[in-house]
């Protein structure tokens, strides 16, 4: 328990004002501008949107109760006046006064992942649409895995689709990942990601600005996105439509002067319209984890990280059977279903066996629709 | 005066002896039927009276009481008409009652006295044989069906007066020479043929394996790729029905009224109920139990198109037949057991829009997961084979057929023979019914094959349940190869044909 009373009160106040913040959000007042307001200005500014509000809550806050509540939910707290507060967030004038942290490793784990004070270990935010394609999920997972394996923390929002895939990838590579939730850090949102929530809390950290048990409102998502962008050195958008939450995160990252990367896609795909627009506006092309590493570590740093990682990874079989090698080449050429790879039932038997072997070797994965896709390294 | 005539009531897929007792007694003219009959039995009054009069007999001008014994057994349908008419004739002295001893009669009457076919003649004939009757009279249209039982003198009559003539010895029974009782010749496959199929090599291979091992098969693919077309051709590659199987199929089809009269069924049934089907439609039941689609598919194929659209409770009800090969319908009044050992073939779209895996798909992760969850559970556990179909490329549409039903069937029959040879060891008629220790024993997996299975398991690509499923399918693939032991290649191919749910993103309980 290191948070000060003032910051605890700020967090409590936001939860109290949640309804009014929602109205302000619906009235298209930028959430960051509103959240940048000070302790006293905030209720006054919001009074206008919700009618004359009684400032009755002013005296009701009980810091001891807030601390007890957080402790009961297993949450640690850290505020902007603490040494343990991630320094990167302070670049943002609307930075959260306080973070609630759910992590098996406690605040120490959060500090390892995103640093404290002037210390800034590399971190990348991976965000994207909730309606990701299978390829998008695989890319998100591969980026998460590759970055975490190279010692870079993966920050995301635990939403369906790309966000979760990125967390999953990072968990596969040891768990260097931070999930930023829109509600209380102890409330898995979306609910279907309970399992993921628990695994991130065990291996990485889950953080949230609002007090424990707080449900989500719409204003809280852009508010959450400012934390995601703030915690990371770079934000990589995997798949996003125009006018999506992911682009808001990218925009916030640009405001903070952080790097923005995007995975290119077909101009015909709605899932690539947002990322392609970012690229046109100057974002860095990210094709794989290596590109993302270049973004945060610089080219030399990335090479060093990858070398360290390569020595740890089990090498691919160099002496792959020629038949399997040929099949891999055909898969890469786009013939990716058994139907396309085999013309007769006899060939099907052979090709099926070879595909199974490639899957067992970890070179290929099964994708929806009976497709076989190369695993992104 | 009192008379008794034997007939049979249907109960499940069997028949139970019913004694039709008629008492003719002086009193106010009346015609009463008692003995738990349904409406069609009560309406027999009018048919019997008119048929007797129209055939030149007299209807007793006195108090006539008909009792169908045993009175606790529910009796359904018009098959009692002929027995009632004969009993009335005997009780009123128009026919010598002794002529009816030891004979059974069965059939519906028209007002003019013609005998009309009705359901379940084969079951009735089996009952008559079982009870030691020395003769059975049925409508002419049911003669072929009733004579399938063999050692029973069956007379096929066209009219009520013809029945009386035979009973009184005034006419010879109509009994044309019997068609052979040998099993139906394993002639060319019936129904649509695989030679009509273009492309779909993977599906053809999966169909062959499914048919060879009796495995349940799930086909997943976008709309219009040919899932239904392929499923309809499955019966044509299944081994021909044995005589015993054919008799069972005929009996059930007759009881359900699908196939009344008309000799032995030689085609394996193929049932494709619509997904709006109710539970009792699928597994049988109703106020007076009737066989459901599961039983009508006995020894054949039950095809559930658009599996996810079927009501959940109907699919749940398929668990018992899938486990036991039979359905027990319990009603307040009675319990009926219907055999239901079928191959389950199902088709589904891979996602709500049907285009998963292609850029056309607009379904979210959550929608796909929700769709899949509708399929999940006990039924998917029973699907040994899953195959994912794609659109056939234009080039292949013009190509010659890859195979024909006759060719595939020859391979399937050879593989089934290898399984039949193991029956003393396994007790399982086909590989699909292998489980546990018997499976391990007959699989005889080579060290390399065991290694592949272990690697798949270690990768998390295979659950413990999936392990057995893969081994079962591998055993069938080995049988198709005439291999005594399951080899690594067999296991690898079986791995590709398993349900791929295990590797879907977030499948470990995180699915949205």
GROMACS .gro file of C-alpha atoms in nm, chain B residues 108-482:
model
  375
  485UNK     CA    1  -5.763  -5.391  -4.252
  486UNK     CA    2  -6.101  -5.417  -4.421
  487UNK     CA    3  -6.258  -5.179  -4.664
  488UNK     CA    4  -6.633  -5.130  -4.660
  489UNK     CA    5  -6.654  -5.348  -4.967
  490UNK     CA    6  -6.471  -5.635  -4.798
  491UNK     CA    7  -6.134  -5.591  -4.969
  492UNK     CA    8  -5.831  -5.650  -4.754
  493UNK     CA    9  -5.604  -5.353  -4.726
  494UNK     CA   10  -5.236  -5.356  -4.627
  495UNK     CA   11  -5.132  -5.214  -4.296
  496UNK     CA   12  -4.814  -5.161  -4.098
  497UNK     CA   13  -4.598  -5.423  -3.937
  498UNK     CA   14  -4.679  -5.741  -4.132
  499UNK     CA   15  -4.327  -5.878  -4.087
  500UNK     CA   16  -4.340  -5.833  -3.711
  501UNK     CA   17  -4.683  -6.001  -3.708
  502UNK     CA   18  -4.554  -6.296  -3.909
  503UNK     CA   19  -4.259  -6.331  -3.675
  504UNK     CA   20  -4.502  -6.336  -3.384
  505UNK     CA   21  -4.715  -6.602  -3.551
  506UNK     CA   22  -4.409  -6.817  -3.612
  507UNK     CA   23  -4.286  -6.767  -3.257
  508UNK     CA   24  -4.624  -6.868  -3.110
  509UNK     CA   25  -4.643  -7.179  -3.325
  510UNK     CA   26  -4.937  -7.080  -3.542
  511UNK     CA   27  -4.962  -7.306  -3.843
  512UNK     CA   28  -5.100  -7.043  -4.073
  513UNK     CA   29  -5.133  -6.671  -4.122
  514UNK     CA   30  -5.379  -6.486  -4.341
  515UNK     CA   31  -5.278  -6.137  -4.455
  516UNK     CA   32  -5.384  -5.900  -4.730
  517UNK     CA   33  -5.232  -5.999  -5.065
  518UNK     CA   34  -5.020  -5.683  -5.071
  519UNK     CA   35  -4.845  -5.797  -4.755
  520UNK     CA   36  -4.773  -6.151  -4.871
  521UNK     CA   37  -4.412  -6.092  -4.975
  522UNK     CA   38  -4.331  -5.914  -4.655
  523UNK     CA   39  -4.495  -6.170  -4.428
  524UNK     CA   40  -4.331  -6.462  -4.604
  525UNK     CA   41  -3.985  -6.328  -4.516
  526UNK     CA   42  -4.007  -6.523  -4.191
  527UNK     CA   43  -3.972  -6.854  -4.375
  528UNK     CA   44  -4.132  -7.150  -4.199
  529UNK     CA   45  -4.488  -7.030  -4.188
  530UNK     CA   46  -4.776  -7.095  -4.422
  531UNK     CA   47  -4.889  -6.748  -4.525
  532UNK     CA   48  -5.201  -6.689  -4.726
  533UNK     CA   49  -5.244  -6.364  -4.910
  534UNK     CA   50  -5.612  -6.289  -4.961
  535UNK     CA   51  -5.774  -6.009  -5.156
  536UNK     CA   52  -6.126  -6.016  -5.013
  537UNK     CA   53  -6.301  -6.122  -4.699
  538UNK     CA   54  -6.505  -6.393  -4.880
  539UNK     CA   55  -6.179  -6.534  -5.017
  540UNK     CA   56  -6.051  -6.566  -4.661
  541UNK     CA   57  -6.365  -6.758  -4.567
  542UNK     CA   58  -6.335  -6.986  -4.870
  543UNK     CA   59  -5.981  -7.075  -4.770
  544UNK     CA   60  -6.075  -7.131  -4.409
  545UNK     CA   61  -6.357  -7.362  -4.508
  546UNK     CA   62  -6.140  -7.549  -4.753
  547UNK     CA   63  -6.343  -7.433  -5.054
  548UNK     CA   64  -6.039  -7.272  -5.217
  549UNK     CA   65  -5.665  -7.328  -5.231
  550UNK     CA   66  -5.455  -7.071  -5.048
  551UNK     CA   67  -5.287  -6.825  -5.280
  552UNK     CA   68  -4.920  -6.913  -5.245
  553UNK     CA   69  -4.702  -6.850  -5.547
  554UNK     CA   70  -4.356  -7.007  -5.530
  555UNK     CA   71  -4.137  -6.834  -5.280
  556UNK     CA   72  -3.869  -6.602  -5.396
  557UNK     CA   73  -3.528  -6.710  -5.272
  558UNK     CA   74  -3.465  -6.665  -4.903
  559UNK     CA   75  -3.094  -6.632  -4.970
  560UNK     CA   76  -2.936  -6.300  -4.878
  561UNK     CA   77  -2.991  -6.034  -5.141
  562UNK     CA   78  -2.727  -6.055  -5.406
  563UNK     CA   79  -2.454  -5.797  -5.346
  564UNK     CA   80  -2.539  -5.632  -5.672
  565UNK     CA   81  -2.429  -5.293  -5.791
  566UNK     CA   82  -2.458  -5.023  -5.529
  567UNK     CA   83  -2.795  -4.857  -5.508
  568UNK     CA   84  -2.875  -4.491  -5.517
  569UNK     CA   85  -2.660  -4.201  -5.626
  570UNK     CA   86  -2.303  -4.298  -5.714
  571UNK     CA   87  -1.967  -4.150  -5.625
  572UNK     CA   88  -1.889  -4.147  -5.994
  573UNK     CA   89  -2.103  -3.830  -6.009
  574UNK     CA   90  -1.859  -3.649  -5.780
  575UNK     CA   91  -1.595  -3.418  -5.923
  576UNK     CA   92  -1.291  -3.327  -5.716
  577UNK     CA   93  -1.335  -3.360  -5.339
  578UNK     CA   94  -1.047  -3.605  -5.310
  579UNK     CA   95  -1.022  -3.540  -4.937
  580UNK     CA   96  -1.389  -3.599  -4.876
  581UNK     CA   97  -1.380  -3.919  -5.080
  582UNK     CA   98  -1.094  -4.045  -4.870
  583UNK     CA   99  -1.281  -3.955  -4.552
  584UNK     CA  100  -1.598  -4.125  -4.676
  585UNK     CA  101  -1.398  -4.439  -4.753
  586UNK     CA  102  -1.247  -4.446  -4.406
  587UNK     CA  103  -1.581  -4.372  -4.241
  588UNK     CA  104  -1.754  -4.649  -4.434
  589UNK     CA  105  -1.473  -4.895  -4.372
  590UNK     CA  106  -1.475  -4.850  -3.996
  591UNK     CA  107  -1.839  -4.748  -3.942
  592UNK     CA  108  -1.714  -4.417  -3.803
  593UNK     CA  109  -1.935  -4.117  -3.749
  594UNK     CA  110  -1.838  -3.833  -3.977
  595UNK     CA  111  -1.866  -3.457  -3.948
  596UNK     CA  112  -1.832  -3.254  -4.264
  597UNK     CA  113  -1.771  -2.886  -4.229
  598UNK     CA  114  -1.758  -2.639  -4.512
  599UNK     CA  115  -1.910  -2.333  -4.674
  600UNK     CA  116  -2.263  -2.355  -4.814
  601UNK     CA  117  -2.290  -2.523  -5.149
  602UNK     CA  118  -1.967  -2.718  -5.140
  603UNK     CA  119  -2.136  -3.057  -5.166
  604UNK     CA  120  -2.166  -3.182  -4.810
  605UNK     CA  121  -2.516  -3.316  -4.861
  606UNK     CA  122  -2.434  -3.451  -5.205
  607UNK     CA  123  -2.146  -3.652  -5.061
  608UNK     CA  124  -2.343  -3.777  -4.762
  609UNK     CA  125  -2.620  -3.909  -4.986
  610UNK     CA  126  -2.364  -4.126  -5.161
  611UNK     CA  127  -2.237  -4.288  -4.845
  612UNK     CA  128  -2.489  -4.576  -4.842
  613UNK     CA  129  -2.368  -4.678  -5.186
  614UNK     CA  130  -2.023  -4.763  -5.053
  615UNK     CA  131  -2.132  -4.935  -4.734
  616UNK     CA  132  -2.114  -5.315  -4.733
  617UNK     CA  133  -2.437  -5.481  -4.854
  618UNK     CA  134  -2.692  -5.566  -4.587
  619UNK     CA  135  -2.671  -5.919  -4.451
  620UNK     CA  136  -2.998  -6.108  -4.452
  621UNK     CA  137  -3.045  -6.062  -4.078
  622UNK     CA  138  -2.981  -5.689  -4.111
  623UNK     CA  139  -3.213  -5.663  -4.408
  624UNK     CA  140  -3.494  -5.830  -4.211
  625UNK     CA  141  -3.446  -5.581  -3.926
  626UNK     CA  142  -3.449  -5.288  -4.167
  627UNK     CA  143  -3.762  -5.421  -4.335
  628UNK     CA  144  -3.939  -5.475  -4.003
  629UNK     CA  145  -3.873  -5.123  -3.879
  630UNK     CA  146  -3.964  -4.962  -4.212
  631UNK     CA  147  -4.288  -5.159  -4.214
  632UNK     CA  148  -4.381  -5.065  -3.859
  633UNK     CA  149  -4.314  -4.701  -3.934
  634UNK     CA  150  -4.533  -4.729  -4.245
  635UNK     CA  151  -4.250  -4.631  -4.476
  636UNK     CA  152  -4.250  -4.952  -4.665
  637UNK     CA  153  -4.565  -5.156  -4.631
  638UNK     CA  154  -4.551  -5.485  -4.816
  639UNK     CA  155  -4.292  -5.533  -5.085
  640UNK     CA  156  -4.040  -5.789  -4.971
  641UNK     CA  157  -3.697  -5.751  -4.829
  642UNK     CA  158  -3.522  -5.416  -4.814
  643UNK     CA  159  -3.192  -5.440  -4.994
  644UNK     CA  160  -3.071  -5.084  -4.959
  645UNK     CA  161  -2.918  -4.943  -4.647
  646UNK     CA  162  -3.145  -4.672  -4.519
  647UNK     CA  163  -3.042  -4.312  -4.554
  648UNK     CA  164  -3.237  -4.073  -4.335
  649UNK     CA  165  -3.195  -3.699  -4.356
  650UNK     CA  166  -3.444  -3.535  -4.118
  651UNK     CA  167  -3.494  -3.161  -4.134
  652UNK     CA  168  -3.349  -2.966  -3.846
  653UNK     CA  169  -3.691  -2.857  -3.725
  654UNK     CA  170  -3.741  -3.214  -3.601
  655UNK     CA  171  -3.862  -3.278  -3.248
  656UNK     CA  172  -3.702  -3.508  -2.996
  657UNK     CA  173  -3.960  -3.779  -3.050
  658UNK     CA  174  -3.928  -3.740  -3.423
  659UNK     CA  175  -3.558  -3.805  -3.398
  660UNK     CA  176  -3.538  -4.090  -3.151
  661UNK     CA  177  -3.895  -4.214  -3.152
  662UNK     CA  178  -4.186  -4.178  -2.917
  663UNK     CA  179  -4.517  -4.005  -2.921
  664UNK     CA  180  -4.837  -4.094  -2.741
  665UNK     CA  181  -4.831  -4.434  -2.906
  666UNK     CA  182  -4.460  -4.491  -2.958
  667UNK     CA  183  -4.336  -4.503  -3.315
  668UNK     CA  184  -3.977  -4.546  -3.430
  669UNK     CA  185  -3.791  -4.220  -3.487
  670UNK     CA  186  -3.540  -4.126  -3.753
  671UNK     CA  187  -3.260  -4.284  -3.548
  672UNK     CA  188  -3.433  -4.622  -3.574
  673UNK     CA  189  -3.533  -4.575  -3.934
  674UNK     CA  190  -3.161  -4.529  -4.000
  675UNK     CA  191  -3.082  -4.860  -3.826
  676UNK     CA  192  -2.799  -5.033  -4.016
  677UNK     CA  193  -2.779  -4.729  -4.239
  678UNK     CA  194  -2.694  -4.363  -4.227
  679UNK     CA  195  -2.850  -4.086  -4.022
  680UNK     CA  196  -2.757  -3.757  -4.185
  681UNK     CA  197  -2.804  -3.437  -3.990
  682UNK     CA  198  -2.762  -3.145  -4.226
  683UNK     CA  199  -2.674  -2.816  -4.055
  684UNK     CA  200  -2.605  -2.981  -3.723
  685UNK     CA  201  -2.591  -2.651  -3.534
  686UNK     CA  202  -2.951  -2.575  -3.629
  687UNK     CA  203  -3.091  -2.885  -3.460
  688UNK     CA  204  -3.252  -2.829  -3.122
  689UNK     CA  205  -3.008  -2.902  -2.847
  690UNK     CA  206  -3.237  -3.143  -2.666
  691UNK     CA  207  -3.292  -3.348  -2.981
  692UNK     CA  208  -2.917  -3.389  -3.021
  693UNK     CA  209  -2.880  -3.477  -2.654
  694UNK     CA  210  -3.138  -3.751  -2.705
  695UNK     CA  211  -2.910  -3.911  -2.962
  696UNK     CA  212  -2.664  -4.002  -2.690
  697UNK     CA  213  -2.836  -4.324  -2.593
  698UNK     CA  214  -2.860  -4.468  -2.944
  699UNK     CA  215  -2.502  -4.364  -3.013
  700UNK     CA  216  -2.390  -4.548  -2.701
  701UNK     CA  217  -2.614  -4.853  -2.699
  702UNK     CA  218  -2.743  -4.884  -3.052
  703UNK     CA  219  -3.100  -4.873  -2.930
  704UNK     CA  220  -3.365  -4.637  -2.797
  705UNK     CA  221  -3.590  -4.713  -2.505
  706UNK     CA  222  -3.909  -4.509  -2.504
  707UNK     CA  223  -4.077  -4.512  -2.167
  708UNK     CA  224  -4.438  -4.403  -2.144
  709UNK     CA  225  -4.682  -4.428  -1.859
  710UNK     CA  226  -4.855  -4.721  -2.025
  711UNK     CA  227  -4.565  -4.905  -2.180
  712UNK     CA  228  -4.199  -4.921  -2.266
  713UNK     CA  229  -4.086  -4.977  -2.619
  714UNK     CA  230  -3.735  -5.052  -2.734
  715UNK     CA  231  -3.629  -4.968  -3.086
  716UNK     CA  232  -3.296  -5.071  -3.235
  717UNK     CA  233  -3.097  -4.773  -3.361
  718UNK     CA  234  -2.745  -4.856  -3.470
  719UNK     CA  235  -2.658  -4.612  -3.741
  720UNK     CA  236  -2.366  -4.420  -3.878
  721UNK     CA  237  -2.408  -4.057  -3.790
  722UNK     CA  238  -2.305  -3.818  -4.062
  723UNK     CA  239  -2.343  -3.450  -3.995
  724UNK     CA  240  -2.268  -3.136  -4.183
  725UNK     CA  241  -2.211  -2.790  -4.054
  726UNK     CA  242  -2.090  -2.451  -4.162
  727UNK     CA  243  -1.755  -2.364  -4.006
  728UNK     CA  244  -1.895  -2.037  -3.870
  729UNK     CA  245  -2.226  -1.848  -3.878
  730UNK     CA  246  -2.158  -1.696  -4.221
  731UNK     CA  247  -2.005  -2.017  -4.353
  732UNK     CA  248  -1.688  -1.872  -4.496
  733UNK     CA  249  -1.443  -1.916  -4.209
  734UNK     CA  250  -1.084  -1.907  -4.323
  735UNK     CA  251  -1.155  -1.698  -4.630
  736UNK     CA  252  -1.147  -1.320  -4.654
  737UNK     CA  253  -1.523  -1.325  -4.705
  738UNK     CA  254  -1.577  -1.427  -4.344
  739UNK     CA  255  -1.702  -1.144  -4.128
  740UNK     CA  256  -1.759  -1.344  -3.812
  741UNK     CA  257  -1.588  -1.238  -3.494
  742UNK     CA  258  -1.394  -1.474  -3.273
  743UNK     CA  259  -1.682  -1.467  -3.027
  744UNK     CA  260  -1.942  -1.554  -3.289
  745UNK     CA  261  -1.738  -1.846  -3.417
  746UNK     CA  262  -1.684  -1.971  -3.064
  747UNK     CA  263  -2.054  -1.940  -2.985
  748UNK     CA  264  -2.141  -2.127  -3.304
  749UNK     CA  265  -1.896  -2.401  -3.227
  750UNK     CA  266  -2.024  -2.431  -2.874
  751UNK     CA  267  -2.367  -2.515  -3.009
  752UNK     CA  268  -2.210  -2.817  -3.170
  753UNK     CA  269  -1.989  -2.910  -2.884
  754UNK     CA  270  -2.050  -3.162  -2.617
  755UNK     CA  271  -2.145  -3.524  -2.629
  756UNK     CA  272  -2.220  -3.539  -2.999
  757UNK     CA  273  -1.885  -3.404  -3.113
  758UNK     CA  274  -1.721  -3.658  -2.883
  759UNK     CA  275  -1.876  -3.926  -3.095
  760UNK     CA  276  -1.752  -3.786  -3.423
  761UNK     CA  277  -1.446  -3.991  -3.506
  762UNK     CA  278  -1.383  -3.813  -3.832
  763UNK     CA  279  -1.400  -3.449  -3.922
  764UNK     CA  280  -1.333  -3.328  -4.270
  765UNK     CA  281  -1.333  -2.971  -4.389
  766UNK     CA  282  -1.451  -2.920  -4.743
  767UNK     CA  283  -1.371  -2.637  -4.975
  768UNK     CA  284  -1.516  -2.527  -5.303
  769UNK     CA  285  -1.400  -2.746  -5.588
  770UNK     CA  286  -1.183  -2.547  -5.831
  771UNK     CA  287  -1.334  -2.498  -6.175
  772UNK     CA  288  -1.058  -2.702  -6.334
  773UNK     CA  289  -1.161  -3.010  -6.135
  774UNK     CA  290  -1.529  -2.974  -6.220
  775UNK     CA  291  -1.453  -3.078  -6.577
  776UNK     CA  292  -1.215  -3.357  -6.482
  777UNK     CA  293  -1.320  -3.721  -6.489
  778UNK     CA  294  -1.455  -3.878  -6.170
  779UNK     CA  295  -1.189  -3.988  -5.926
  780UNK     CA  296  -1.359  -4.311  -5.834
  781UNK     CA  297  -1.689  -4.494  -5.835
  782UNK     CA  298  -1.905  -4.638  -5.563
  783UNK     CA  299  -1.834  -4.993  -5.676
  784UNK     CA  300  -1.458  -4.945  -5.643
  785UNK     CA  301  -1.482  -4.783  -5.303
  786UNK     CA  302  -1.726  -5.043  -5.183
  787UNK     CA  303  -1.487  -5.324  -5.277
  788UNK     CA  304  -1.216  -5.165  -5.063
  789UNK     CA  305  -1.460  -5.104  -4.780
  790UNK     CA  306  -1.587  -5.462  -4.785
  791UNK     CA  307  -1.232  -5.597  -4.771
  792UNK     CA  308  -1.153  -5.375  -4.472
  793UNK     CA  309  -1.475  -5.477  -4.298
  794UNK     CA  310  -1.386  -5.842  -4.346
  795UNK     CA  311  -1.064  -5.786  -4.155
  796UNK     CA  312  -1.266  -5.632  -3.875
  797UNK     CA  313  -1.517  -5.915  -3.878
  798UNK     CA  314  -1.231  -6.162  -3.843
  799UNK     CA  315  -1.140  -5.989  -3.516
  800UNK     CA  316  -1.491  -6.003  -3.370
  801UNK     CA  317  -1.413  -6.303  -3.144
  802UNK     CA  318  -1.129  -6.099  -3.001
  803UNK     CA  319  -1.298  -5.760  -2.975
  804UNK     CA  320  -1.670  -5.815  -2.969
  805UNK     CA  321  -1.702  -5.504  -3.184
  806UNK     CA  322  -1.866  -5.540  -3.524
  807UNK     CA  323  -1.658  -5.258  -3.664
  808UNK     CA  324  -1.373  -5.036  -3.551
  809UNK     CA  325  -1.605  -4.753  -3.456
  810UNK     CA  326  -1.724  -4.961  -3.161
  811UNK     CA  327  -1.376  -5.043  -3.036
  812UNK     CA  328  -1.293  -4.898  -2.698
  813UNK     CA  329  -1.037  -4.912  -2.421
  814UNK     CA  330  -0.837  -5.228  -2.383
  815UNK     CA  331  -0.975  -5.398  -2.694
  816UNK     CA  332  -0.872  -5.097  -2.900
  817UNK     CA  333  -0.518  -5.099  -2.762
  818UNK     CA  334  -0.491  -5.472  -2.823
  819UNK     CA  335  -0.609  -5.482  -3.183
  820UNK     CA  336  -0.436  -5.156  -3.277
  821UNK     CA  337  -0.097  -5.309  -3.209
  822UNK     CA  338   0.060  -4.970  -3.273
  823UNK     CA  339   0.421  -4.985  -3.380
  824UNK     CA  340   0.679  -4.802  -3.173
  825UNK     CA  341   0.697  -4.529  -3.435
  826UNK     CA  342   0.318  -4.492  -3.437
  827UNK     CA  343   0.314  -4.468  -3.059
  828UNK     CA  344   0.583  -4.202  -3.090
  829UNK     CA  345   0.371  -3.992  -3.323
  830UNK     CA  346   0.075  -4.016  -3.088
  831UNK     CA  347   0.292  -3.917  -2.794
  832UNK     CA  348   0.430  -3.615  -2.979
  833UNK     CA  349   0.081  -3.504  -3.075
  834UNK     CA  350  -0.029  -3.538  -2.715
  835UNK     CA  351   0.275  -3.348  -2.586
  836UNK     CA  352   0.214  -3.065  -2.830
  837UNK     CA  353  -0.131  -3.025  -2.681
  838UNK     CA  354  -0.278  -3.100  -3.021
  839UNK     CA  355  -0.454  -3.405  -2.881
  840UNK     CA  356  -0.666  -3.459  -2.574
  841UNK     CA  357  -0.682  -3.789  -2.387
  842UNK     CA  358  -1.022  -3.846  -2.543
  843UNK     CA  359  -0.893  -3.754  -2.884
  844UNK     CA  360  -0.612  -4.004  -2.840
  845UNK     CA  361  -0.849  -4.302  -2.853
  846UNK     CA  362  -1.042  -4.150  -3.139
  847UNK     CA  363  -0.728  -4.110  -3.347
  848UNK     CA  364  -0.617  -4.464  -3.269
  849UNK     CA  365  -0.957  -4.605  -3.373
  850UNK     CA  366  -0.946  -4.424  -3.703
  851UNK     CA  367  -0.582  -4.526  -3.752
  852UNK     CA  368  -0.688  -4.888  -3.703
  853UNK     CA  369  -0.939  -4.848  -3.986
  854UNK     CA  370  -0.682  -4.686  -4.213
  855UNK     CA  371  -0.450  -4.977  -4.138
  856UNK     CA  372  -0.733  -5.217  -4.228
  857UNK     CA  373  -0.774  -5.036  -4.560
  858UNK     CA  374  -0.400  -5.089  -4.608
  859UNK     CA  375  -0.432  -5.454  -4.502
   0.00000   0.00000   0.00000
